[in-house]
Tab-separated table of C-alpha atoms in Angstrom:
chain	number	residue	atom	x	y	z
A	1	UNK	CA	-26.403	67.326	-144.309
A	2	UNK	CA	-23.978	69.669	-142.037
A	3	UNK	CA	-26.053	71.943	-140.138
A	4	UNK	CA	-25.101	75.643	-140.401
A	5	UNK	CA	-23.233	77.097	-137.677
A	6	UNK	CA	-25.605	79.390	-135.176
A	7	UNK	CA	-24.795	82.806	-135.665
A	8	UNK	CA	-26.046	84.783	-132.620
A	9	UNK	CA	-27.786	88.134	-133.539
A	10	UNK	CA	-25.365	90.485	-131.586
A	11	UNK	CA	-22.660	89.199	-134.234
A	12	UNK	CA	-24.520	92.239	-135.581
A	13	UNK	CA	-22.949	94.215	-133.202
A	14	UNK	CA	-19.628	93.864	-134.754
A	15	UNK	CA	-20.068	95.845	-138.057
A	16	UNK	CA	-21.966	98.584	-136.090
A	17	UNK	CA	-19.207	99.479	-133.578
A	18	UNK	CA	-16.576	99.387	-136.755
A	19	UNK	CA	-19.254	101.858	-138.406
A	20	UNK	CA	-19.415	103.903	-135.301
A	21	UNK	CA	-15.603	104.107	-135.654
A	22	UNK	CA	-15.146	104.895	-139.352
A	23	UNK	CA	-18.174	108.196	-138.276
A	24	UNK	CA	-15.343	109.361	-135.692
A	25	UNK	CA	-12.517	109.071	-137.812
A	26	UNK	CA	-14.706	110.785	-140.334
A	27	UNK	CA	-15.716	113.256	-138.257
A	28	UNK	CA	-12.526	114.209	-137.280
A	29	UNK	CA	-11.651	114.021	-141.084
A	30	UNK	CA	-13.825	116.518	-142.474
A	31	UNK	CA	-12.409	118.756	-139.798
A	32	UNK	CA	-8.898	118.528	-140.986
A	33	UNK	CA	-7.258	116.915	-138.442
A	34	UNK	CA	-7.723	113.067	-139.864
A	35	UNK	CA	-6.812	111.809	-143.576
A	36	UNK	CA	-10.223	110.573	-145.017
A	37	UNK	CA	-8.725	106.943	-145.786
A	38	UNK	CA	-8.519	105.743	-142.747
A	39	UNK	CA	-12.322	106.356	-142.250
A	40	UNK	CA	-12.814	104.928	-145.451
A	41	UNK	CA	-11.441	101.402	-144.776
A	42	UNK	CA	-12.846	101.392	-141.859
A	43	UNK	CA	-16.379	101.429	-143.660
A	44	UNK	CA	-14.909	99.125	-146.219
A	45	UNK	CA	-13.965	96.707	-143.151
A	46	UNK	CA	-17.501	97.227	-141.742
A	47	UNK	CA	-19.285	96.492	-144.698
A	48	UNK	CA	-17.420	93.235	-145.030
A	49	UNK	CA	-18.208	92.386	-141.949
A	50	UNK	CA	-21.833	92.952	-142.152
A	51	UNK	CA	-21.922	91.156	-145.316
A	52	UNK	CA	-20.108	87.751	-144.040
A	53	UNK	CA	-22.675	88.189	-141.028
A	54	UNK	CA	-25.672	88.374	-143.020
A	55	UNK	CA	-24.799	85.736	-145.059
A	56	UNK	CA	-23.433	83.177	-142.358
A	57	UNK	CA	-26.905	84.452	-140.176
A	58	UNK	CA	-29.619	83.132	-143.435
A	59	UNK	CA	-27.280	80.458	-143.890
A	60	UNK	CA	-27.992	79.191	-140.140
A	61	UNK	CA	-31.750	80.136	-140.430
A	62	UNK	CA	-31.926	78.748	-144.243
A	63	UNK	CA	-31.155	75.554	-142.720
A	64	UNK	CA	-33.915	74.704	-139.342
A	65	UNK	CA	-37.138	75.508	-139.962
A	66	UNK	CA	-38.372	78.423	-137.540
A	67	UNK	CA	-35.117	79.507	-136.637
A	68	UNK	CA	-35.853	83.182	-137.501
A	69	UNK	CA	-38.894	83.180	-135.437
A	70	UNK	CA	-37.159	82.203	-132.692
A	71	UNK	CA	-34.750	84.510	-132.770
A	72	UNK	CA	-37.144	87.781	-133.169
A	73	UNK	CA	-39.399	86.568	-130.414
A	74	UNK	CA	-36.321	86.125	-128.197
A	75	UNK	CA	-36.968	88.295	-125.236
A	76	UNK	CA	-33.276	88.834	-124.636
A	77	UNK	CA	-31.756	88.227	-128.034
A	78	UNK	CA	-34.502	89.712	-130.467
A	79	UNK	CA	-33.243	93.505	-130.314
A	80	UNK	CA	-30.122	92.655	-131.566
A	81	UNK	CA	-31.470	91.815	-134.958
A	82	UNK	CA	-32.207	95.572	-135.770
A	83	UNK	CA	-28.560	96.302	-136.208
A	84	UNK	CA	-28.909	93.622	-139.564
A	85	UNK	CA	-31.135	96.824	-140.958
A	86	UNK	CA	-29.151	99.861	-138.793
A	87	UNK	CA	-25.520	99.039	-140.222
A	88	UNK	CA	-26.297	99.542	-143.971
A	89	UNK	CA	-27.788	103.028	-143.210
A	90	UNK	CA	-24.714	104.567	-141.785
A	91	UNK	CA	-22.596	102.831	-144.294
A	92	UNK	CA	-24.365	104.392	-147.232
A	93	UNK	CA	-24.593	107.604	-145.798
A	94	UNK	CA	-20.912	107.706	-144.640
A	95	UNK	CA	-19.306	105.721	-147.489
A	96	UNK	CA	-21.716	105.511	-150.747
A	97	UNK	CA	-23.818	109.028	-150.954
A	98	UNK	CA	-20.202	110.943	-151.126
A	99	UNK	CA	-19.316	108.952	-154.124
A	100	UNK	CA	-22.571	108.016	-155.315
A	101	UNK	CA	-25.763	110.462	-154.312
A	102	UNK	CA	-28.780	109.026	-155.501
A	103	UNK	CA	-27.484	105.477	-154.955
A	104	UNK	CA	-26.488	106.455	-151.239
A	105	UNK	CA	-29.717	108.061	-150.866
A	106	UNK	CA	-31.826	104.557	-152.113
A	107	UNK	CA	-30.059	102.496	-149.911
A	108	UNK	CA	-30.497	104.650	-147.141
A	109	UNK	CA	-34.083	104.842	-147.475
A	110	UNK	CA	-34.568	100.941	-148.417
A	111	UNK	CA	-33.172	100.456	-145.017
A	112	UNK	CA	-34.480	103.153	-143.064
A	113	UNK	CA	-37.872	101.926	-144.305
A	114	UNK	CA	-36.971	98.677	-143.193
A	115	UNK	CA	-35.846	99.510	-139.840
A	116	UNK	CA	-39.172	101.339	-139.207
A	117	UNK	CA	-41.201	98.309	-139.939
A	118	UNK	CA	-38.997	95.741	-137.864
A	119	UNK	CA	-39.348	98.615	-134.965
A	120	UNK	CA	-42.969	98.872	-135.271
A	121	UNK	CA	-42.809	95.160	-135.425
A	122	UNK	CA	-40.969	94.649	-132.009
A	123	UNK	CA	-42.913	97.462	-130.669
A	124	UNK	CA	-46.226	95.044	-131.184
A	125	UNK	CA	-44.591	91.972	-129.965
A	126	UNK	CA	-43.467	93.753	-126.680
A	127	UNK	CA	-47.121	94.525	-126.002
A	128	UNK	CA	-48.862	91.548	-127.443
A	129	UNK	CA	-45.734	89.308	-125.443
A	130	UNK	CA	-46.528	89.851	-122.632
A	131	UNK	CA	-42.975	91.334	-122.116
A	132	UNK	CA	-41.512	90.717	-118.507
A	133	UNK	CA	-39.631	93.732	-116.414
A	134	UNK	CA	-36.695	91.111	-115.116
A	135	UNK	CA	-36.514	90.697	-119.364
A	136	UNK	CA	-35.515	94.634	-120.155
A	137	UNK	CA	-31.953	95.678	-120.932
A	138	UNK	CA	-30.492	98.862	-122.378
A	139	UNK	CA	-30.025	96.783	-126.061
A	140	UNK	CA	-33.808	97.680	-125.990
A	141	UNK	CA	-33.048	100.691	-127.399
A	142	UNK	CA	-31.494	99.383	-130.617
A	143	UNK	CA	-34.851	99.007	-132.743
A	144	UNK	CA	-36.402	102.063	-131.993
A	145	UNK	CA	-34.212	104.532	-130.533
A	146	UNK	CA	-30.909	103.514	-132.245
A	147	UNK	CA	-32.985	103.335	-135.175
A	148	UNK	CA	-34.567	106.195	-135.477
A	149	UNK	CA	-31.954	108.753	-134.591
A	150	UNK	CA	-29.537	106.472	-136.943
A	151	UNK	CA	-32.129	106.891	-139.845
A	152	UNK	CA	-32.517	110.488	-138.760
A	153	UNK	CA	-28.662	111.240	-139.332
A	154	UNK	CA	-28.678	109.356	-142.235
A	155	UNK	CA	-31.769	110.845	-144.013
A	156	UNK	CA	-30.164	114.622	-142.926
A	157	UNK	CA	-26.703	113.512	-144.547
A	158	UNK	CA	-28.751	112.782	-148.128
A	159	UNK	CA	-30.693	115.570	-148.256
A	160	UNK	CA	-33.982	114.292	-146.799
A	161	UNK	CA	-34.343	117.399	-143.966
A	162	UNK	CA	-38.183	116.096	-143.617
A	163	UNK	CA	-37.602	112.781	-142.936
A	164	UNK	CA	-34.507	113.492	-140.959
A	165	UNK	CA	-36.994	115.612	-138.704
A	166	UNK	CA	-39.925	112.674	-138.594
A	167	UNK	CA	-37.164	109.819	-137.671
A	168	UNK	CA	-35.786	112.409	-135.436
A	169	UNK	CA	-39.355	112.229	-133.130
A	170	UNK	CA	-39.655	108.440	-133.597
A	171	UNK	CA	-35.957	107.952	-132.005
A	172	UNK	CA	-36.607	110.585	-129.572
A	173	UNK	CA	-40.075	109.543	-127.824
A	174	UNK	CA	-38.913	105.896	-128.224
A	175	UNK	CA	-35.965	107.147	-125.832
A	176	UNK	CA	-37.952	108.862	-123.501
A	177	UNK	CA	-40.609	106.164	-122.963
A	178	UNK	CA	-38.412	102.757	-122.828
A	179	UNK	CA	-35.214	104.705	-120.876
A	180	UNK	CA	-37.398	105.262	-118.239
A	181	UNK	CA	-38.169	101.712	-118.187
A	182	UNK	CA	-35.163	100.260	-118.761
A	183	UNK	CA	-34.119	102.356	-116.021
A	184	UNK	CA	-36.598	101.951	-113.936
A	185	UNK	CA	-35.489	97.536	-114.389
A	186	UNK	CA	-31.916	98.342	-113.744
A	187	UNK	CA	-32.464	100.651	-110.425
A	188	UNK	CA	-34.969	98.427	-108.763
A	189	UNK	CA	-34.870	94.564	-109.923
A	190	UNK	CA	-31.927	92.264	-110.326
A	191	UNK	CA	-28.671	92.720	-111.870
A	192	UNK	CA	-28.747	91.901	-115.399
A	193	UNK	CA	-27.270	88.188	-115.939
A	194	UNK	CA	-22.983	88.144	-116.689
A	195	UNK	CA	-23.546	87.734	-120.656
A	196	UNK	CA	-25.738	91.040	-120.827
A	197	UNK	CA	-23.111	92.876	-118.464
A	198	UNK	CA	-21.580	94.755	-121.236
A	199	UNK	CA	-25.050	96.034	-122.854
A	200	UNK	CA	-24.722	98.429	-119.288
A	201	UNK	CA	-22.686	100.480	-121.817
A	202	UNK	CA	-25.608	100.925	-124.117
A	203	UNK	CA	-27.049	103.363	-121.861
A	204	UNK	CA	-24.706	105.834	-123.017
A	205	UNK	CA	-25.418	106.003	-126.457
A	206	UNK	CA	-28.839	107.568	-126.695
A	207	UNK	CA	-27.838	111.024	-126.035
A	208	UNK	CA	-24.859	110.643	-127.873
A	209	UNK	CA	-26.710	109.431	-130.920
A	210	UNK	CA	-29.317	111.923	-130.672
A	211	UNK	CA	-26.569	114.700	-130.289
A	212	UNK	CA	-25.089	112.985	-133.570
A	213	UNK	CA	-28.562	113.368	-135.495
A	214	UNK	CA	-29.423	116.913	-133.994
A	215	UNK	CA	-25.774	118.243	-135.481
A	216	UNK	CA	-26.745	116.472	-138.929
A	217	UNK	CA	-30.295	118.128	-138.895
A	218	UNK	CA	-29.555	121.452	-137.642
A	219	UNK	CA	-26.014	121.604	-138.244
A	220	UNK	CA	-24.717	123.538	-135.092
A	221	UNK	CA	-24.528	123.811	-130.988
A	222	UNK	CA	-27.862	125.353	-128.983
A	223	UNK	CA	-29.319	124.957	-126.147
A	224	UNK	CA	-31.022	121.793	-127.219
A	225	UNK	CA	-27.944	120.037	-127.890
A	226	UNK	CA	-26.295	121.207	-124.947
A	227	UNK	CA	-29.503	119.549	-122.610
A	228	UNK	CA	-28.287	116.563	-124.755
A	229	UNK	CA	-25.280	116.671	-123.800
A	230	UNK	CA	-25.932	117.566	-120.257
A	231	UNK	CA	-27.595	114.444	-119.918
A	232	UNK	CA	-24.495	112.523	-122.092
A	233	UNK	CA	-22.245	113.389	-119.233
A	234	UNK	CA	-24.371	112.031	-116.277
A	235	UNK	CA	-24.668	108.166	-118.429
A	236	UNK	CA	-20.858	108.503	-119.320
A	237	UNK	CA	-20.091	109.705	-115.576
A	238	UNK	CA	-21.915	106.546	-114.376
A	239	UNK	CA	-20.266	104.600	-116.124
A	240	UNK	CA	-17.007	105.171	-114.120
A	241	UNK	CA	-18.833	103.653	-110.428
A	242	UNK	CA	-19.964	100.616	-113.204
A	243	UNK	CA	-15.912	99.534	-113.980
A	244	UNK	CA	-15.898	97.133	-111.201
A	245	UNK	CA	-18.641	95.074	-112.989
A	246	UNK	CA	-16.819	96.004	-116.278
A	247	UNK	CA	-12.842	94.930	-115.552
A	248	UNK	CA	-13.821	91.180	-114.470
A	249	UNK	CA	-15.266	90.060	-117.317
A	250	UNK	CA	-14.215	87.881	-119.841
A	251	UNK	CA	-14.316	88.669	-123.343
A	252	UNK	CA	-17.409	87.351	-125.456
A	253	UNK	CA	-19.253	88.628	-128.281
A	254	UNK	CA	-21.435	90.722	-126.363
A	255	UNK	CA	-18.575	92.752	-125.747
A	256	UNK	CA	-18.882	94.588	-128.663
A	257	UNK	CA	-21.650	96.429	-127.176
A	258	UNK	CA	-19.111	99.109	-125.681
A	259	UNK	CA	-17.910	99.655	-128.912
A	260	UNK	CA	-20.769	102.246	-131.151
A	261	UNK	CA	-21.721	103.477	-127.634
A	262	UNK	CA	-18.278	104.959	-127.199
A	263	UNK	CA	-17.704	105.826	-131.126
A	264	UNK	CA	-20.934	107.700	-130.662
A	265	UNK	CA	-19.900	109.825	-127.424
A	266	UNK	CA	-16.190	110.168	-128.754
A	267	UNK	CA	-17.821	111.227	-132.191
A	268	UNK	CA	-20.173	113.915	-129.934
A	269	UNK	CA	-17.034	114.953	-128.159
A	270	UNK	CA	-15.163	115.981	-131.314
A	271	UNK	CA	-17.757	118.136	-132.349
A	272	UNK	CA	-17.582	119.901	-128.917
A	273	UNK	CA	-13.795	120.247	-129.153
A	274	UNK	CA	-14.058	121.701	-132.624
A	275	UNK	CA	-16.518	124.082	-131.564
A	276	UNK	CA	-15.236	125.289	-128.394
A	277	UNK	CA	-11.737	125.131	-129.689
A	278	UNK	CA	-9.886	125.042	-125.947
A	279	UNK	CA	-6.846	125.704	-126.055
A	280	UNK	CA	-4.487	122.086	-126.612
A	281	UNK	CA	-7.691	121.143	-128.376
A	282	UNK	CA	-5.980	119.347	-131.071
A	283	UNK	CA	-4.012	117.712	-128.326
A	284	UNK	CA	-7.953	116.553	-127.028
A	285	UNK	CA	-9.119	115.532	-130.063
A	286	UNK	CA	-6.107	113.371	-131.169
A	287	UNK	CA	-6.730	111.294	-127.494
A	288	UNK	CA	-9.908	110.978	-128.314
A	289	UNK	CA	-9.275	108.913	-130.994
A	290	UNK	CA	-6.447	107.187	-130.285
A	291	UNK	CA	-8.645	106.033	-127.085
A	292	UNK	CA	-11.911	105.022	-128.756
A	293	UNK	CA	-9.428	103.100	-132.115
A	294	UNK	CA	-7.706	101.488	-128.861
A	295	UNK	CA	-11.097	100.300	-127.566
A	296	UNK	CA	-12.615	99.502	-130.610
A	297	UNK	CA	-9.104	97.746	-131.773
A	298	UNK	CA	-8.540	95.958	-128.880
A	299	UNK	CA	-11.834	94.172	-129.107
A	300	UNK	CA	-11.561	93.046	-132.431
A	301	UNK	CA	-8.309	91.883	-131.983
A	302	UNK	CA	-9.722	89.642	-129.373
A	303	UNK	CA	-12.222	88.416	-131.334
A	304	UNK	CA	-10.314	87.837	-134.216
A	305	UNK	CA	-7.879	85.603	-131.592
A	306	UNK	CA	-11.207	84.034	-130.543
A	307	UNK	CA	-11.972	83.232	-134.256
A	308	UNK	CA	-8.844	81.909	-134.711
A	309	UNK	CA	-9.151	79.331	-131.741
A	310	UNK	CA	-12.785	78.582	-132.684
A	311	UNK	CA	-14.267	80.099	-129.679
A	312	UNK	CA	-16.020	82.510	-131.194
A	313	UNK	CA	-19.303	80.919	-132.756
A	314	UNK	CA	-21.440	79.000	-130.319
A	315	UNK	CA	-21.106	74.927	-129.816
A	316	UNK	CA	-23.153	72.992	-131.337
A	317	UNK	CA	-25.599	70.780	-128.954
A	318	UNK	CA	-24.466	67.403	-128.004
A	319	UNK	CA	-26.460	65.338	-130.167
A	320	UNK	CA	-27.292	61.420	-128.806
A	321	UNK	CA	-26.665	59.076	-131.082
């Protein structure tokens, strides 16, 4: 029998940033400076995406016994496997509850209930582990924080203002406990290994996501979004004395981890603009997203060149005859 191909869990990754993209195009949609279709097929595009990843990923664990396992207890890889759960959330809430309420608002909360579990899940097998410091990176954030402020958005866009509020705490302790930890690993021990370079870019997404999921719940600027966004700034700041780790490397499916980091901030940033309304804002708002599509574009056209040269999925081990 022909073993499945391995299908790494930050393939995940892929249909997230392409969600993250479709919110900003959305965003700047429902402000009238965007037509709504090109947000649309973006979450069309995303959805396929997800769906030809979920189905390749059981395919690979349908087929070795204890592959799953593996994978969750992976203290580098495991994280990754929240976005599986994540993805759907922001696609029904941005694609299906306009069209369809109470259907967007099931799936939201079929996954959102899902996501809690798997984060209460990791959150157990970090301290039951043990779970080593050198072992930490900012893709930490994905089960917990990512998905609680995710389902927090989400639950606010159907209508669920209480359980927008309760996912809003999870996210938001989550962040405060494990940032300073991940932080604490990436000031004081080793630089992360080459592959987990690009999940540096992670660590501006937390504000940015909370920012998104404070807007949805409370619907406006204050002084609690602007400490958000205080904070936003330093991460994306840093970022800039982080390029020369950034430029030299070569392109790999962890790459996609710049890509719903910088949909989120870009997404935050229209909001700002549309707010403040500076003058030549439209000007600001249009280079925001021609910046963040020519990110997000960029990288998929590389993987889809990748794909196309079979580079992209892993090689299978040499196997002695």
């Amino acid at each position: 029998m022909m073993l499945a191909p391995r299908i790494p869990l930050n393939f995940f990754g892929m249909s997230f940033g392409l969600a993250g993209l479709a919110e900003t195009w959305l965003t700047a949609a429902h402000q009238g400076h965007a037509p709504d279709t090109v947000g649309d097929v973006l979450l069309v595009i995303a959805a396929l995406v997800w769906l030809a990843t979920v189905v390749g990923y059981l395919r690979y664990v349908g087929t070795g016994a204890g592959r799953l396992k593996a994978d969750l207890t992976d203290a580098v890889a495991g994280p990754f496997a929240s976005l599986a759960l994540i993805t759907p959330m922001i696609l029904a809430a941005q694609g299906l509850a306009p069209h369809a309420a109470n259907a967007g608002k099931i799936v939201v909360d079929v996954f959102l209930v899902l996501t809690v579990l798997l984060g209460g899940w990791f959150t157990g097998q970090w301290i039951y582990g043990p779970l080593e410091l050198d072992h930490l990176h900012p893709g930490y954030f994905l089960p917990t924080v990512a998905g609680g402020l995710i389902a927090a958005a989400s639950a606010a866009e159907v209508g669920q203002q209480r359980l927008a509020e309760v996912m809003f705490g999870l996210g938001l302790i989550c962040w405060l406990i494990l940032g300073s930890m991940i932080l604490t690993r990436l000031l004081f021990r080793p630089s992360l290994p080459a592959p987990l370079l690009p999940t540096l870019a992670i660590e501006v997404a937390p504000a940015a996501v909370a920012s998104l999921a404070y807007f949805a719940i409370n619907g406006g600027l204050d002084i609690f979004a602007a400490g958000l966004a205080g904070y936003g700034l330093l991460m994306v700041l840093a970022q800039l004395r982080l390029l020369p780790l950034f430029i030299p490397l070569k392109f790999t499916p962890s790459t996609w981890a710049f890509t719903f980091s910088w949909a989120a901030v870009c997404t935050v940033a229209l909001h700002w603009i549309e707010t403040g309304r500076p003058a030549g804002h439209l000007a600001y708002t249009y280079l925001v997203l021609a910046a963040v599509t020519a990110l997000i574009g960029a990288i998929a056209l590389r993987t889809l060149i990748a794909l196309g040269r079979r580079q992209l999925l892993p090689k299978p081990p040499a196997v002695r005859p």
